Short mmCIF file of C-alpha atoms and ligand atoms in Angstrom, two decimals:
data_model
loop_
_atom_site.label_atom_id
_atom_site.label_comp_id
_atom_site.label_asym_id
_atom_site.label_seq_id
_atom_site.Cartn_x
_atom_site.Cartn_y
_atom_site.Cartn_z
CA MET P 972 -19.89 -10.32 6.31
CA ASN P 973 -19.44 -12.57 4.00
CA THR P 974 -15.90 -14.01 3.61
CA ASP P 975 -17.74 -17.23 2.24
CA GLN P 976 -18.48 -15.44 -1.79
CA PHE P 977 -13.87 -15.87 -1.03
CA ILE P 978 -14.02 -20.38 -1.48
CA PRO P 979 -13.51 -21.49 -4.35
CA GLU P 980 -16.64 -24.28 -5.06
CA SER P 981 -16.08 -25.54 -8.37
CA LEU P 982 -11.96 -25.84 -9.26
CA GLN P 983 -10.79 -28.59 -11.91
CA ASN P 984 -7.99 -30.63 -11.88
CA THR P 985 -6.37 -31.14 -14.74
CA ILE P 986 -3.71 -27.82 -15.15
CA SER P 987 0.21 -29.33 -14.78
CA GLU P 988 1.96 -26.19 -14.77
CA LEU P 989 1.31 -22.57 -15.03
CA LYS P 990 3.69 -19.42 -14.47
CA VAL P 991 2.48 -15.82 -14.22
CA THR P 992 3.97 -12.82 -13.71
CA TRP P 993 1.77 -9.49 -12.27
CA GLN P 994 3.37 -5.76 -11.61
CA THR P 995 1.93 -4.52 -8.78
CA PRO P 996 2.65 -0.92 -7.45
CA SER P 997 3.34 0.86 -3.55
CA ASN P 998 0.61 3.04 -2.38
CA ILE P 999 0.18 6.21 -0.18
CA ALA P 1000 -2.93 6.73 2.61
CA LEU P 1001 -3.61 10.48 2.32
CA VAL P 1002 -6.16 8.86 4.97
CA LYS P 1003 -3.99 6.65 7.13
CA TYR P 1004 -5.38 3.24 8.50
CA TRP P 1005 -3.24 2.89 11.90
CA GLY P 1006 -5.49 0.26 14.50
CA LYS P 1007 -7.20 -3.18 13.49
CA SER P 1008 -8.33 -5.91 15.25
CA ASP P 1009 -8.37 -9.55 13.64
CA PRO P 1010 -8.28 -10.67 11.20
CA GLN P 1011 -7.09 -7.81 9.72
CA ILE P 1012 -10.18 -5.57 10.21
CA PRO P 1013 -9.40 -2.04 10.22
CA LYS P 1014 -10.83 0.34 12.83
CA ASN P 1015 -11.05 2.82 10.49
CA ALA P 1016 -11.10 3.49 6.47
CA SER P 1017 -8.41 4.31 4.49
CA ILE P 1018 -7.74 6.04 0.90
CA SER P 1019 -4.78 6.35 -0.96
CA PHE P 1020 -2.93 7.78 -3.99
CA THR P 1021 -1.80 4.16 -6.24
CA LEU P 1022 2.05 5.17 -7.13
CA GLU P 1023 3.08 4.17 -10.61
CA HIS P 1024 7.13 3.71 -9.80
CA CYS P 1025 7.02 2.08 -7.32
CA HIS P 1026 6.00 -1.47 -7.39
CA THR P 1027 7.64 -5.02 -7.08
CA VAL P 1028 7.31 -7.02 -10.26
CA THR P 1029 7.08 -11.06 -9.06
CA SER P 1030 6.35 -14.05 -11.33
CA ILE P 1031 5.29 -17.58 -9.64
CA ASP P 1032 5.87 -20.92 -11.33
CA PHE P 1033 3.22 -23.32 -10.18
CA ILE P 1034 3.51 -27.22 -10.45
CA LYS P 1035 1.28 -29.59 -9.63
CA ALA P 1036 2.21 -31.78 -6.56
CA LYS P 1037 1.22 -34.62 -4.66
CA ARG P 1038 -1.38 -32.82 -1.92
CA ARG P 1039 0.56 -31.43 1.12
CA GLU P 1040 0.49 -30.41 4.37
CA LEU P 1041 1.67 -27.42 4.13
CA PRO P 1042 2.27 -24.93 1.23
CA LYS P 1043 5.78 -25.19 -0.05
CA PHE P 1044 7.95 -22.85 -1.78
CA ASP P 1045 11.60 -21.22 -2.96
CA MET P 1046 11.72 -17.63 -2.46
CA TYR P 1047 14.47 -15.64 -4.97
CA PHE P 1048 14.09 -12.11 -4.90
CA GLU P 1049 16.32 -10.18 -6.87
CA GLY P 1050 17.73 -13.34 -8.66
CA LYS P 1051 19.02 -14.65 -4.66
CA LYS P 1052 17.55 -17.18 -3.18
CA ASN P 1053 16.59 -15.93 -0.34
CA ASP P 1054 14.49 -17.06 2.73
CA ASP P 1055 14.24 -14.06 4.85
CA PHE P 1056 10.87 -13.19 3.38
CA LYS P 1057 9.88 -16.73 3.71
CA PRO P 1058 7.95 -16.64 6.80
CA LYS P 1059 6.24 -14.10 5.81
CA ILE P 1060 5.54 -15.41 3.20
CA ALA P 1061 4.41 -18.96 4.82
CA THR P 1062 2.06 -17.12 6.77
CA PHE P 1063 0.52 -15.16 4.14
CA PHE P 1064 0.02 -18.47 2.56
CA LYS P 1065 -1.07 -19.65 5.97
CA ARG P 1066 -3.29 -17.38 6.30
CA ILE P 1067 -5.32 -17.16 2.68
CA SER P 1068 -4.99 -21.25 2.80
CA GLN P 1069 -9.26 -21.59 3.84
CA TYR P 1070 -9.50 -19.68 0.20
CA CYS P 1071 -7.08 -20.91 -1.69
CA PRO P 1072 -6.94 -24.54 -0.94
CA TYR P 1073 -4.58 -24.82 -4.50
CA VAL P 1074 -1.72 -23.39 -2.40
CA PHE P 1075 -1.12 -27.14 -1.10
CA GLU P 1076 -1.60 -28.82 -4.12
CA TYR P 1077 1.05 -27.08 -6.44
CA ASP P 1078 4.71 -26.55 -5.35
CA MET P 1079 5.60 -22.52 -6.21
CA ILE P 1080 8.72 -20.42 -7.15
CA ILE P 1081 8.53 -17.06 -6.26
CA ARG P 1082 11.03 -14.81 -7.35
CA SER P 1083 10.56 -11.19 -7.37
CA LYS P 1084 12.00 -7.62 -7.50
CA ASN P 1085 10.92 -3.98 -5.92
CA SER P 1086 11.75 -1.22 -9.06
CA PHE P 1087 12.21 1.13 -5.70
CA PRO P 1088 16.01 0.28 -3.56
CA HIS P 1089 15.95 -1.97 -1.33
CA SER P 1090 15.55 -1.54 2.43
CA SER P 1091 14.79 2.22 1.04
CA GLY P 1092 12.29 2.22 3.82
CA ILE P 1093 10.20 2.36 1.27
CA ALA P 1094 7.98 -0.94 2.91
CA SER P 1095 7.50 -3.73 -0.02
CA SER P 1096 5.18 -5.10 1.77
CA ALA P 1097 2.36 -3.74 -0.38
CA SER P 1098 3.07 -4.34 -3.61
CA GLY P 1099 4.99 -7.43 -2.78
CA LEU P 1100 1.82 -9.33 -0.83
CA SER P 1101 -0.75 -8.45 -3.53
CA ALA P 1102 1.93 -9.57 -6.59
CA ILE P 1103 1.78 -12.75 -4.79
CA ALA P 1104 -1.93 -12.08 -4.01
CA MET P 1105 -2.62 -11.41 -7.96
CA CYS P 1106 -0.19 -14.32 -8.82
CA LEU P 1107 -2.55 -16.84 -7.08
CA MET P 1108 -5.75 -15.36 -9.11
CA SER P 1109 -4.21 -15.90 -12.70
CA LEU P 1110 -4.09 -19.71 -10.94
CA GLU P 1111 -7.02 -19.64 -9.89
CA LYS P 1112 -9.04 -17.94 -12.71
CA ALA P 1113 -7.05 -20.82 -14.82
CA LEU P 1114 -8.49 -23.56 -12.49
CA SER P 1115 -12.07 -22.17 -11.91
CA LEU P 1116 -14.80 -23.81 -13.68
CA ASP P 1117 -17.13 -20.76 -13.43
CA ASN P 1118 -15.43 -18.66 -15.36
CA LEU P 1119 -14.27 -15.37 -12.85
CA ASN P 1120 -15.03 -11.86 -14.17
CA ASP P 1121 -12.90 -9.32 -13.48
CA GLN P 1122 -14.15 -7.87 -10.46
CA PHE P 1123 -14.21 -10.67 -8.69
CA PHE P 1124 -10.58 -11.49 -9.68
CA LYS P 1125 -9.57 -8.11 -8.44
CA GLN P 1126 -11.40 -8.08 -5.19
CA LYS P 1127 -10.45 -11.60 -4.33
CA ALA P 1128 -6.85 -10.27 -4.60
CA SER P 1129 -7.47 -7.60 -2.61
CA PHE P 1130 -9.49 -9.68 -0.39
CA LEU P 1131 -6.17 -12.31 -0.81
CA ALA P 1132 -3.67 -9.25 0.11
CA ARG P 1133 -5.00 -7.79 2.77
CA LEU P 1134 -4.77 -10.53 5.07
CA GLY P 1135 -0.97 -10.09 4.49
CA SER P 1136 -0.47 -6.78 5.05
CA GLY P 1137 -3.52 -4.34 5.65
CA SER P 1138 -2.25 -1.17 3.54
CA ALA P 1139 -1.54 -3.66 0.12
CA SER P 1140 -5.54 -4.22 -0.30
CA ARG P 1141 -5.05 -0.83 -1.71
CA SER P 1142 -2.07 -1.90 -4.15
CA ILE P 1143 -4.22 -3.82 -7.12
CA GLU P 1144 -6.59 -0.49 -8.16
CA GLY P 1145 -5.61 3.25 -8.77
CA PRO P 1146 -5.55 6.01 -8.82
CA LEU P 1147 -7.47 6.44 -5.21
CA VAL P 1148 -8.71 3.37 -3.28
CA VAL P 1149 -10.54 2.87 -0.49
CA TRP P 1150 -10.80 0.27 2.17
CA GLY P 1151 -12.66 0.16 5.03
CA SER P 1152 -16.38 -0.20 5.03
CA HIS P 1153 -17.78 3.83 4.71
CA ASP P 1154 -21.05 4.80 5.08
CA GLU P 1155 -19.96 7.29 2.18
CA ILE P 1156 -18.20 5.33 0.26
CA LYS P 1157 -20.41 2.91 -2.21
CA GLU P 1158 -19.18 -0.76 -1.74
CA SER P 1159 -17.09 -0.14 -0.35
CA SER P 1160 -15.77 -2.87 2.57
CA ASP P 1161 -13.46 -4.00 5.98
CA LEU P 1162 -12.88 -7.44 3.16
CA PHE P 1163 -11.20 -5.42 0.32
CA GLY P 1164 -10.93 -1.98 -1.04
CA VAL P 1165 -12.71 -0.27 -3.87
CA PRO P 1166 -11.47 3.03 -6.27
CA PHE P 1167 -12.59 5.90 -5.51
CA ASN P 1168 -15.38 5.90 -8.05
CA GLU P 1169 -16.40 10.17 -8.45
CA GLU P 1170 -15.35 12.05 -10.90
CA VAL P 1171 -11.86 13.76 -9.71
CA ALA P 1172 -11.47 17.39 -10.64
CA PRO P 1173 -8.11 17.52 -12.67
CA ILE P 1174 -5.59 19.97 -10.36
CA PHE P 1175 -5.65 15.80 -8.62
CA LYS P 1176 -5.47 13.77 -12.12
CA ASN P 1177 -1.43 12.31 -12.41
CA TYR P 1178 -0.71 13.64 -8.53
CA GLN P 1179 3.11 13.47 -8.11
CA ASP P 1180 4.60 12.01 -5.36
CA THR P 1181 8.54 12.62 -4.76
CA ILE P 1182 9.38 10.03 -1.80
CA LEU P 1183 12.70 11.41 -0.02
CA LEU P 1184 14.69 9.29 1.34
CA VAL P 1185 15.30 10.62 4.87
CA ASP P 1186 16.57 7.11 6.47
CA LYS P 1187 17.36 3.47 5.03
CA GLY P 1188 17.61 1.72 7.81
CA GLU P 1189 15.48 -0.99 9.79
CA LYS P 1190 12.52 0.84 11.46
CA GLN P 1191 13.41 0.76 15.41
CA VAL P 1192 9.09 0.02 15.32
CA SER P 1193 6.81 -2.57 12.95
CA SER P 1194 4.25 -1.05 11.71
CA THR P 1195 2.40 -5.08 13.61
CA VAL P 1196 3.86 -4.16 17.05
CA GLY P 1197 2.45 0.36 16.27
CA HIS P 1198 -1.43 -0.91 14.79
CA ASN P 1199 -1.42 -3.60 18.78
CA LEU P 1200 -0.78 -0.47 20.95
CA MET P 1201 -3.90 1.13 19.64
CA HIS P 1202 -5.56 -1.17 21.78
CA ASP P 1203 -4.79 0.17 24.78
CA HIS P 1204 -4.58 3.69 23.76
CA PRO P 1205 -5.91 6.66 25.05
CA TYR P 1206 -6.73 8.88 21.83
CA ALA P 1207 -7.70 5.26 20.18
CA GLU P 1208 -11.56 6.34 19.79
CA GLN P 1209 -11.35 10.11 19.03
CA ARG P 1210 -8.94 8.85 16.39
CA PHE P 1211 -11.16 6.10 14.36
CA SER P 1212 -13.62 8.70 14.36
CA GLN P 1213 -11.44 11.63 12.71
CA ALA P 1214 -10.25 9.69 10.42
CA ASN P 1215 -13.76 7.81 9.22
CA GLU P 1216 -15.04 12.02 8.94
CA ASN P 1217 -12.04 12.96 7.09
CA ILE P 1218 -12.46 10.39 4.53
CA LYS P 1219 -16.55 12.12 4.48
CA LYS P 1220 -14.60 15.75 4.22
CA LEU P 1221 -11.64 14.77 1.48
CA LYS P 1222 -14.94 13.22 -1.20
CA GLN P 1223 -16.18 16.39 -1.40
CA ILE P 1224 -12.24 18.31 -1.27
CA LEU P 1225 -11.70 15.31 -4.51
CA ILE P 1226 -14.73 15.72 -6.08
CA ASN P 1227 -14.56 19.92 -6.21
CA GLY P 1228 -10.49 20.48 -6.44
CA ASP P 1229 -10.18 22.51 -2.85
CA ILE P 1230 -6.43 21.91 -2.97
CA THR P 1231 -6.34 24.69 0.31
CA SER P 1232 -8.73 21.81 2.15
CA PHE P 1233 -6.60 19.20 0.44
CA ILE P 1234 -3.33 20.10 1.69
CA GLY P 1235 -4.76 20.66 5.92
CA LEU P 1236 -6.02 17.86 5.58
CA VAL P 1237 -3.34 15.21 4.27
CA GLU P 1238 -0.50 17.05 6.75
CA SER P 1239 -2.93 16.60 9.17
CA GLU P 1240 -3.87 13.23 9.21
CA ALA P 1241 0.68 12.51 8.59
CA LEU P 1242 0.78 14.76 11.87
CA THR P 1243 -2.14 12.85 13.15
CA LEU P 1244 -0.27 9.34 13.13
CA HIS P 1245 2.63 10.42 14.18
CA ALA P 1246 1.09 11.44 17.12
CA MET P 1247 -0.63 8.26 17.90
CA MET P 1248 3.18 7.03 18.10
CA LEU P 1249 4.61 9.94 20.59
CA THR P 1250 1.68 8.84 22.41
CA SER P 1251 1.21 5.33 22.74
CA ASP P 1252 2.77 2.80 26.00
CA PRO P 1253 5.34 2.99 25.54
CA TYR P 1254 6.19 5.30 23.12
CA PHE P 1255 8.06 5.89 20.47
CA ILE P 1256 9.22 8.05 17.39
CA LEU P 1257 9.88 7.67 13.92
CA MET P 1258 9.99 11.02 12.67
CA LYS P 1259 13.99 11.99 12.10
CA PRO P 1260 15.90 15.66 12.72
CA ASN P 1261 16.02 15.62 8.65
CA THR P 1262 11.79 15.06 8.26
CA LEU P 1263 10.84 17.44 10.69
CA GLN P 1264 13.67 20.28 8.53
CA ILE P 1265 12.11 19.36 5.26
CA ILE P 1266 8.24 19.60 6.86
CA ASN P 1267 9.96 22.95 7.25
CA GLU P 1268 11.35 23.52 4.64
CA ILE P 1269 8.40 22.92 2.29
CA TRP P 1270 6.39 25.45 5.04
CA ARG P 1271 8.70 28.24 3.63
CA TYR P 1272 8.40 27.58 0.11
CA ARG P 1273 4.74 26.35 -0.39
CA LYS P 1274 4.37 30.45 1.45
CA GLU P 1275 6.99 32.02 -0.51
CA GLN P 1276 6.12 30.59 -3.87
CA ASN P 1277 1.93 30.13 -3.32
CA SER P 1278 2.58 26.69 -4.02
CA TYR P 1279 0.54 23.72 -3.75
CA ILE P 1280 2.99 21.77 -1.70
CA CYS P 1281 2.39 19.77 0.72
CA PHE P 1282 4.20 16.57 2.96
CA THR P 1283 2.61 13.07 3.84
CA LEU P 1284 4.47 10.43 6.03
CA ASP P 1285 4.48 6.47 6.23
CA ALA P 1286 5.40 4.98 9.81
CA GLY P 1287 8.56 5.73 8.52
CA ALA P 1288 11.34 9.08 8.19
CA ASN P 1289 10.60 9.58 5.04
CA VAL P 1290 9.04 12.45 3.52
CA HIS P 1291 6.28 12.30 0.30
CA VAL P 1292 5.98 15.45 -1.21
CA LEU P 1293 3.28 16.08 -2.94
CA TYR P 1294 1.49 18.49 -5.56
CA PRO P 1295 -0.24 18.79 -8.59
CA GLU P 1296 1.69 17.72 -11.98
CA LYS P 1297 1.85 21.84 -13.06
CA GLU P 1298 4.48 23.06 -10.29
CA LYS P 1299 6.37 19.19 -11.47
CA GLU P 1300 9.44 21.35 -13.16
CA LYS P 1301 9.62 23.92 -9.73
CA VAL P 1302 9.62 21.33 -7.37
CA LEU P 1303 11.53 19.35 -8.71
CA GLN P 1304 14.37 22.19 -9.03
CA PHE P 1305 13.24 23.07 -5.03
CA ILE P 1306 13.95 19.44 -3.97
CA GLU P 1307 16.96 19.29 -5.80
CA ASN P 1308 18.02 22.29 -4.45
CA GLN P 1309 17.31 23.02 -1.20
CA LEU P 1310 15.71 19.43 0.04
CA SER P 1311 18.16 16.32 -1.16
CA LYS P 1312 20.46 17.18 1.36
CA TYR P 1313 18.20 15.87 3.67
CA CYS P 1314 17.97 12.43 2.21
CA GLN P 1315 20.66 9.79 3.27
CA LYS P 1316 23.25 9.84 0.17
CA ASN P 1317 21.10 12.92 -1.62
CA GLN P 1318 18.65 9.74 -2.85
CA TYR P 1319 14.75 10.35 -3.33
CA ILE P 1320 12.39 8.55 -6.24
CA CYS P 1321 9.91 10.69 -8.36
CA ASP P 1322 6.65 9.01 -8.54
CA ASN P 1323 3.40 10.30 -9.45
CA THR P 1324 -0.54 8.36 -8.98
CA GLY P 1325 -1.17 5.43 -11.31
CA PHE P 1326 -4.05 2.32 -12.19
CA GLY P 1327 -3.08 -0.73 -9.96
CA ALA P 1328 -2.02 -3.92 -10.77
CA ARG P 1329 -0.45 -4.98 -14.56
CA LYS P 1330 -0.09 -8.83 -15.97
CA ILE P 1331 3.86 -8.85 -17.45
CA ASP P 1332 4.89 -11.15 -20.01
CA ASP P 1333 8.38 -12.35 -17.66
CA ILE P 1334 10.27 -10.32 -14.56
CA GLU P 1335 13.04 -9.61 -16.58
O1 PMV T 615 -0.24 -2.06 5.44
P1 PMV T 615 0.41 -2.17 7.59
O2 PMV T 615 -0.26 -3.33 8.33
O3 PMV T 615 1.82 -2.20 7.27
O4 PMV T 615 0.23 -0.65 8.22
C1 PMV T 615 0.56 0.58 6.79
C2 PMV T 615 0.00 1.49 7.97
C3 PMV T 615 0.53 2.95 7.29
O5 PMV T 615 1.28 2.46 6.20
C4 PMV T 615 0.98 3.74 8.76
C5 PMV T 615 -1.04 3.75 7.35
C6 PMV T 615 -1.48 3.29 5.24
O6 PMV T 615 -2.70 3.22 5.57
O7 PMV T 615 -0.73 3.01 4.28
#
């Protein structure tokens, strides 16, 4: 794996100040990444839908300073100075510093906000870290004497984001992104996400994802701990080969529009992810009783209404309800009438597939 390609060679030294702002989305995996080796190398390939409305907006003010031993930055979240996120970002800067040596030469003021409610149980690490990665790449492009092309820009942004949080590598482009090397996905890599470059059947275009906020509390077991528990997991190897097999199957499903197989594969992936948690040592459960109530209601509705609704889960209790655009009106009624009662404060977020990172004028 060639990581040297991401070490910049010819940078100029003449930019004293730069402010950039990027909006980057969250994503939801269809085939899940669960298990990794150092440094953030996935044990299997994963594929996700990029979301549109759940996103982070981040601006960074870069101010040229004397070269420092450690990157210096201040962090403001939703208008207020916030030191809680600093350790995670400091670790991120440390991990990427050999690929972004300019982080030692600029003081940074980071301002960030999310479109989704804070502590909604929606992971903000994918959108948050991919937004910082895009801002760094804007500085790199401005400093670079070579003409950084668009593909390299996005690839390196994904590479950097991955070093912060694996799934963040899938938040640069859209609507479908594969991360992890796989024989059947052209250009795929363990180092960064690549767009799924096949013609996708119409039924999967503008796919809907309504996120039911079942539990907004802090997770009892973090993803980092969960990934680590895959090291001595009795079913790990079978799981990694199953996921790679599922990528192969899903590729054909997406091309052919075989929605019934899509439903089976996606729901099985969600339950297998949680089965890995149930069978870890120590074992743990992130689903809540209402997660199961919702799953059963979705199965009942699908049967009674001949619907193509299905669900997937992240590493948490919230349920992502997935369905084709043409069912939108009916499914939203079903969610409002039958499922919202299982959500904290009846809250859910309506989203759909999107196209990835966008440069914007300012954070306000
Ligand atoms: O990116 P991480 O380290 O937070 O791991 C995310 C893992 C899952 O969300 C459970 C699955 C995935 O592929 O996004």
